[in-house]
Short mmCIF file of C-alpha atoms in Angstrom, two decimals:
data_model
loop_
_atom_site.label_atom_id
_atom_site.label_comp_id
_atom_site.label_asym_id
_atom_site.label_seq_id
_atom_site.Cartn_x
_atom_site.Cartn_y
_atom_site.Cartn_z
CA UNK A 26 0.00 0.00 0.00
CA UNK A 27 0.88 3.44 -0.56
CA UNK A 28 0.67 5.07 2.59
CA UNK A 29 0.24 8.42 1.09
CA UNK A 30 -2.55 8.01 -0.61
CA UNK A 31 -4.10 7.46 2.99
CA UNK A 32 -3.83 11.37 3.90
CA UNK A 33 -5.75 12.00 0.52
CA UNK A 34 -8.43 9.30 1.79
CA UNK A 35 -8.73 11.03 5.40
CA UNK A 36 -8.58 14.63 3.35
CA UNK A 37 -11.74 13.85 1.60
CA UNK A 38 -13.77 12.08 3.77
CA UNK A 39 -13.53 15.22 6.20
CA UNK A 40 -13.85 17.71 3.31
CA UNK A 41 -15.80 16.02 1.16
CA UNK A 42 -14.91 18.22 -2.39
CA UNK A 43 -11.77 17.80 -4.18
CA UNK A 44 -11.45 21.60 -4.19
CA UNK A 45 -11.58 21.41 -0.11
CA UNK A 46 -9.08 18.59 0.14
CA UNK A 47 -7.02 19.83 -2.24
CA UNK A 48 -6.23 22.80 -0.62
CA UNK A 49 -5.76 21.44 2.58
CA UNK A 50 -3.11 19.54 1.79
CA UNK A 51 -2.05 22.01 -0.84
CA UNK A 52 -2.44 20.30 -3.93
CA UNK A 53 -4.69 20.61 -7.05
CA UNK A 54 -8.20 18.85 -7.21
CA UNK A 55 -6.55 16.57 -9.87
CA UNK A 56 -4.16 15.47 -7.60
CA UNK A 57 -6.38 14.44 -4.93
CA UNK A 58 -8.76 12.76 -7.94
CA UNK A 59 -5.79 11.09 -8.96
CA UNK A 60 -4.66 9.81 -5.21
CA UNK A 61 -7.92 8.36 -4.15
CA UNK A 62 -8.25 6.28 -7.74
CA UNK A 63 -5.08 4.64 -6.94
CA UNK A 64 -5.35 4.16 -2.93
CA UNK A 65 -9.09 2.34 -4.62
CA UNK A 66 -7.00 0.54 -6.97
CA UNK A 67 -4.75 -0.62 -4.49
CA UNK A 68 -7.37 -1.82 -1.98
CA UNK A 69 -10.11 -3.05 -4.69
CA UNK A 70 -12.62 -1.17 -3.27
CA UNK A 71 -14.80 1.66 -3.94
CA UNK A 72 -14.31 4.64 -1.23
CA UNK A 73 -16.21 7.59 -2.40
CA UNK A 74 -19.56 8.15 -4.09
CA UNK A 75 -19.61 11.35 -5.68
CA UNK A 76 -23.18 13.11 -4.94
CA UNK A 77 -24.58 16.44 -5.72
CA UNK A 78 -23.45 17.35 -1.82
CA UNK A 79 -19.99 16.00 -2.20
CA UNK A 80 -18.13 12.70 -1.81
CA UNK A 81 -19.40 10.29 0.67
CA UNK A 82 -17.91 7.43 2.13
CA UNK A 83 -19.17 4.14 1.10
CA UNK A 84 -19.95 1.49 3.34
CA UNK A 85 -16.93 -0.25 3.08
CA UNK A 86 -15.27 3.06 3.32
CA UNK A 87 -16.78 3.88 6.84
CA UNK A 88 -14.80 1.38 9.07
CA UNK A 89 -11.48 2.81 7.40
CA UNK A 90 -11.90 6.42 7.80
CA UNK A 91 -12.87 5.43 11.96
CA UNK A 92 -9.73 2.99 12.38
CA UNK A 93 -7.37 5.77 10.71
CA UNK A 94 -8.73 8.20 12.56
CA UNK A 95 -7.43 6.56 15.63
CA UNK A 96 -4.04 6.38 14.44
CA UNK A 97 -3.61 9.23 12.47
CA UNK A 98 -2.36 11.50 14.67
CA UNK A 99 0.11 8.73 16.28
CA UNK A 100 1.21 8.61 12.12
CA UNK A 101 1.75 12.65 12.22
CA UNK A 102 3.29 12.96 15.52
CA UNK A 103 6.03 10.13 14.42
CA UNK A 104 6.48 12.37 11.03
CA UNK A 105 7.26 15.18 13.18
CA UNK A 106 9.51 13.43 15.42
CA UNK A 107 11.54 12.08 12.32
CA UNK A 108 11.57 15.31 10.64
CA UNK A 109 12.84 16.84 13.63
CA UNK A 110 15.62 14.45 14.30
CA UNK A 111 16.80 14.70 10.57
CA UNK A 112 17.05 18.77 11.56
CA UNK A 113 19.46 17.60 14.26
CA UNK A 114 23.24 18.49 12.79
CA UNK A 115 24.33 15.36 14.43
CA UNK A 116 24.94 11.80 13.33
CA UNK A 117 26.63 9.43 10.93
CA UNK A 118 27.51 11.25 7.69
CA UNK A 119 29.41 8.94 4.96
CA UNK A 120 31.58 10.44 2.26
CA UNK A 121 33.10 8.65 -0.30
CA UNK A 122 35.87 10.17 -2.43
CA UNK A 123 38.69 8.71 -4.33
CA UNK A 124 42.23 7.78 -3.15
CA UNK A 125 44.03 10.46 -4.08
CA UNK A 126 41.24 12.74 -2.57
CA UNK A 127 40.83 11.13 0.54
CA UNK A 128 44.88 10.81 1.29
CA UNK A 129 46.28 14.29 -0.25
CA UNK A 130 43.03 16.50 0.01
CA UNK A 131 40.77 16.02 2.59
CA UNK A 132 42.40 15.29 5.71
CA UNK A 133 43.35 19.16 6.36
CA UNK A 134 39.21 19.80 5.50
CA UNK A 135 37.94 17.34 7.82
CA UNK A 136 40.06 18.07 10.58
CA UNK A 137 38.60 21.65 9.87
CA UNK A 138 34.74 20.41 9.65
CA UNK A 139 35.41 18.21 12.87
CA UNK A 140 36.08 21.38 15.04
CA UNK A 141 32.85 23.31 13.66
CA UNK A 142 30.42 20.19 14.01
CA UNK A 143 31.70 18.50 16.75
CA UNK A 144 28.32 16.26 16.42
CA UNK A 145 28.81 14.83 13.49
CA UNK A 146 31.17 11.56 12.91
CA UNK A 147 32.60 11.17 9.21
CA UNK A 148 32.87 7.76 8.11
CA UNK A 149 35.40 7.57 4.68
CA UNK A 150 34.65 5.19 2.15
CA UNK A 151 37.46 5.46 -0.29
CA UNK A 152 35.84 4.54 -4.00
CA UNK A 153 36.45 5.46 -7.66
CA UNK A 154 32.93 5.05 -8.27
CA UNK A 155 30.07 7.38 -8.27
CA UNK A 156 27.61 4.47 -8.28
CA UNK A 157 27.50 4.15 -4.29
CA UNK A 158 25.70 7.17 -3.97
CA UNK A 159 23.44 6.67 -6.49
CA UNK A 160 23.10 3.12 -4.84
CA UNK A 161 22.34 5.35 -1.47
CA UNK A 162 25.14 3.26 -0.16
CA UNK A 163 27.14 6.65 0.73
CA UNK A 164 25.53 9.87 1.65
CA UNK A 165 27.93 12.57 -0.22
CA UNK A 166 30.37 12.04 -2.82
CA UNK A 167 33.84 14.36 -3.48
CA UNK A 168 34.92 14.37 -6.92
CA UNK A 169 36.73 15.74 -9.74
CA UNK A 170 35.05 16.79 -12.78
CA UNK A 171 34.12 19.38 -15.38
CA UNK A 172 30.53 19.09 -14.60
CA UNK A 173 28.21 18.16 -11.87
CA UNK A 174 27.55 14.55 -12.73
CA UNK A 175 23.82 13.17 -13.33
CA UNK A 176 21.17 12.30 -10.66
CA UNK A 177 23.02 14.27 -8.45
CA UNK A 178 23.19 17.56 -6.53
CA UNK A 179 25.60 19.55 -5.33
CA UNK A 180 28.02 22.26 -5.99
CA UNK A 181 31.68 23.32 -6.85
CA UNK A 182 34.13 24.29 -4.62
CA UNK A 183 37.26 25.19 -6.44
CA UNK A 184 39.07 24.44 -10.00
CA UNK A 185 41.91 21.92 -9.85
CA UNK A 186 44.93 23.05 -11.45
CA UNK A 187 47.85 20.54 -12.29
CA UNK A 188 51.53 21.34 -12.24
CA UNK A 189 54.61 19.16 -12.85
CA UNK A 190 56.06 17.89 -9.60
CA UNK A 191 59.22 16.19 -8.51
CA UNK A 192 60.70 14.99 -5.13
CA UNK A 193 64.50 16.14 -4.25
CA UNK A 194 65.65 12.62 -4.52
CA UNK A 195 65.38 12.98 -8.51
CA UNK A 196 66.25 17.18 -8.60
CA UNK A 197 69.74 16.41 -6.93
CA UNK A 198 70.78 14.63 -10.22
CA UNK A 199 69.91 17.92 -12.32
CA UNK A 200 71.45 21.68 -11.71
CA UNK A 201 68.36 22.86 -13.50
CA UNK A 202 64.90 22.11 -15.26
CA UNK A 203 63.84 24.18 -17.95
CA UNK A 204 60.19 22.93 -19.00
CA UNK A 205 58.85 22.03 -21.44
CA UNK A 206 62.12 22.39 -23.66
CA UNK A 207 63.80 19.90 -21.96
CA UNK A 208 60.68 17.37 -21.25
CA UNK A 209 62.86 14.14 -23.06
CA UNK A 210 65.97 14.91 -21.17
CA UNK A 211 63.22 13.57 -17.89
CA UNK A 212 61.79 10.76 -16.49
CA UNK A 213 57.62 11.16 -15.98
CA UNK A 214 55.06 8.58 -14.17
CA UNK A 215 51.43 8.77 -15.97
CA UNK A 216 48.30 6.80 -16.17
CA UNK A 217 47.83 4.26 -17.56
CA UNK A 218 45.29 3.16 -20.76
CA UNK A 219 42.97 2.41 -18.17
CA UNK A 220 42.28 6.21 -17.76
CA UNK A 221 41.84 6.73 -21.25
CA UNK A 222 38.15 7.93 -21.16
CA UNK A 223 38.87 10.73 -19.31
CA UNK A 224 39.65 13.90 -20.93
CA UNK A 225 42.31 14.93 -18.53
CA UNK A 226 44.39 12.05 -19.15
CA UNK A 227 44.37 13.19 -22.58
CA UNK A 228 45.51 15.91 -22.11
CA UNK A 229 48.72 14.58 -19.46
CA UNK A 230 49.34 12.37 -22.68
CA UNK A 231 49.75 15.40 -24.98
CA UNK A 232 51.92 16.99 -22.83
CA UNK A 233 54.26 14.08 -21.82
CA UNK A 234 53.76 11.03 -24.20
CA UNK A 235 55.52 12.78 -27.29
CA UNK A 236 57.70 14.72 -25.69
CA UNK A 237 59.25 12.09 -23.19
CA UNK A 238 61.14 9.39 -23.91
CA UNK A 239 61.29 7.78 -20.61
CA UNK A 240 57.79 6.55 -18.91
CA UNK A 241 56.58 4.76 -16.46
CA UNK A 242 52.53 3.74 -16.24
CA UNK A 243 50.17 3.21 -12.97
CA UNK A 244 46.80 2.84 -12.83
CA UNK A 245 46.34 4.50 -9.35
CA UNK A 246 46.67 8.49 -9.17
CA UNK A 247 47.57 7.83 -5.78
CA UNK A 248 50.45 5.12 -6.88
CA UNK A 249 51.36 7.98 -9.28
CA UNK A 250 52.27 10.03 -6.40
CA UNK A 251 53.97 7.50 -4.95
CA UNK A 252 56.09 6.99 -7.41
CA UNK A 253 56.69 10.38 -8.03
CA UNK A 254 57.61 11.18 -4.28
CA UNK A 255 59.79 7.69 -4.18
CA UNK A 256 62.00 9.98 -6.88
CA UNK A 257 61.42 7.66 -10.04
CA UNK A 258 60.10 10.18 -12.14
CA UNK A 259 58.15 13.64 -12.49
CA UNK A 260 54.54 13.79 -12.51
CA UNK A 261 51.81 15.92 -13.49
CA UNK A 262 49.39 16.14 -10.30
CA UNK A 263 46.72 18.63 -8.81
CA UNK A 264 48.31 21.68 -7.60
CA UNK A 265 45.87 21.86 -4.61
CA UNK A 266 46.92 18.59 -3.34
CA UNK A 267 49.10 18.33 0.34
CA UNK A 268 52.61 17.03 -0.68
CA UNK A 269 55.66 16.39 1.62
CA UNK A 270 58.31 15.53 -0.13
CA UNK A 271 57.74 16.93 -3.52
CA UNK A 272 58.26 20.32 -4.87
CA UNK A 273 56.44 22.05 -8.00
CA UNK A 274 58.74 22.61 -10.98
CA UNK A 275 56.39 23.99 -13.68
CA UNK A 276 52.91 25.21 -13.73
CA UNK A 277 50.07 24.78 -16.66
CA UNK A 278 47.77 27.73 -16.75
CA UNK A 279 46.21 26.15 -19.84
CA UNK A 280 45.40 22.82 -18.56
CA UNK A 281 41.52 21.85 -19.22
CA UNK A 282 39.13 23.19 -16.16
CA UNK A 283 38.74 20.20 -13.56
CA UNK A 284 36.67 21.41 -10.84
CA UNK A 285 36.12 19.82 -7.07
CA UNK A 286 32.76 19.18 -6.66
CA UNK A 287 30.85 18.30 -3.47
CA UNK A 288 27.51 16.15 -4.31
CA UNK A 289 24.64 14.26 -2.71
CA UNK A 290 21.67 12.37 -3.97
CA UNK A 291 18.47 14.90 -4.65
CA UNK A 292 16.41 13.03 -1.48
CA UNK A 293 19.33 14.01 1.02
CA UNK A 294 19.28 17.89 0.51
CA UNK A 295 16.45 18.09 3.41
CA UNK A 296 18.87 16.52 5.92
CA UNK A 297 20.32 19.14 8.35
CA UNK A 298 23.27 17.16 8.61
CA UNK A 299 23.81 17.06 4.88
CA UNK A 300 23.22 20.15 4.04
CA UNK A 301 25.37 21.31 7.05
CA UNK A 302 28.25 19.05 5.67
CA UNK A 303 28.20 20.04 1.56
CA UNK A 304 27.58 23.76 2.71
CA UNK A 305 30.50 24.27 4.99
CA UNK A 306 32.68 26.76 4.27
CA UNK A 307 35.80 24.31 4.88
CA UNK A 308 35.61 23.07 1.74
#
């Protein structure tokens, strides 16, 4: 059963026009037409008679509408109570985000969140793919991307801008780097065919693959970093990111805008705790 179609029921038996009920619950006529011709469908019974006077229960119709009555305002006041403990900016709030997010981005931000909302306990889920939320398996999603993505809301937070970096394990063996003239006198760590649907790694391939003579592929952005810190090679990686041990050797103002987006599935966006965490201004 459809257990809304039982506050259109209780709506017009009290009301008895479609006009009345309607605007009761703040809805068209229509709607409320609509409502009780499935909640009849559903039960295979005829609720309403529609007379000169208004809509009258039926028989059959008359033992329902005195049995709900007795329990619709226990239904209501457990609405309110769940409404008002979803207002609560407290509880359980799982965010999935990618490797390389979750170990070179966010640990600064949620140290920063944890401080503001010190009732609210983030639970990571490190995943490459969107699907979880979708799957409402994860509550908010951090990503990378040049759009928002579909079925999901949410906003940007900053553009991502990439930058060749190397660790001072491989700059000790060279008194200077001039980029990009001297791009095949270097060693560079990239991604991988795996990555090849993404128009980013395109680009990294246009910028390295010819030019380079000397490559080695992962197919982990956060083994690329790795690798890059371990002093194998130079790598082209987010500027925003936290590193260590590696320092940034050349910049590319041109590179294709990548943006950081925070997002959560469309039912969520009424959740105080939600809202609280995708609108904080530590991002």
């Amino acid at each position: 059963m459809n257990w809304e179609n039982l506050r259109y029921f209780l709506a017009l038996a009290r009301h008895k026009t479609l006009t009345s009920a309607g605007k009761s619950l703040q809805v068209s006529h229509a709607t409320v037409y609509r409502k009780i011709k499935a909640f009849e469908e559903d039960l295979g019974v005829t609720l309403f008679e529609n007379t000169p006077t208004g809509y009258l229960l039926t028989n059959a119709a008359e033992q329902l509408f005195e049995e709900m009555k007795g329990v619709e305002n226990d239904i209501e006041a457990s609405l309110v109570k769940l409404r008002g403990l979803d207002q609560r900016i407290q509880g359980n709030v799982v965010v999935t985000a990618t490797d390389s997010l979750a170990c070179k981005l966010l640990p600064p931000i949620l140290k920063k969140f944890q401080k503001v909302y010190l009732d609210i306990s983030i639970e990571l889920v490190i995943d490459n793919d969107i699907m979880s939320l979708s799957k409402r398996a994860t509550d908010i999603a951090i990503r990378t991307s040049k759009q928002s993505l579909p079925n999901l809301v949410g906003r940007k937070v900053g553009r991502i801008e990439f930058a060749v970096f190397a660790a001072d394990s491989y700059l000790q063996n060279y008194s200077s780097i001039q980029f990009p003239e001297d791009f095949s006198d270097h060693h560079f760590v990239i991604l991988n065919g795996s990555f090849n649907h993404l128009p980013l790694k395109q680009w990294m391939d246009q910028q390295i693959v010819t030019a380079s003579r000397q490559i080695t592929k992962v197919n982990s952005m956060l083994a690329l970093i790795e690798f890059c810190e371990a002093g194998i090679g130079l790598a082209i990686l987010p500027s925003v990111f936290r590193f260590s041990h590696l320092k940034q050797v050349h910049r590319f103002p041109d590179a294709p805008e990548i943006y950081l987006w925070i997002l959560t599935h469309p039912d969520l966006t009424r959740s105080a705790k939600i809202t609280s965490t995708t609108g904080s201004s530590v991002w």
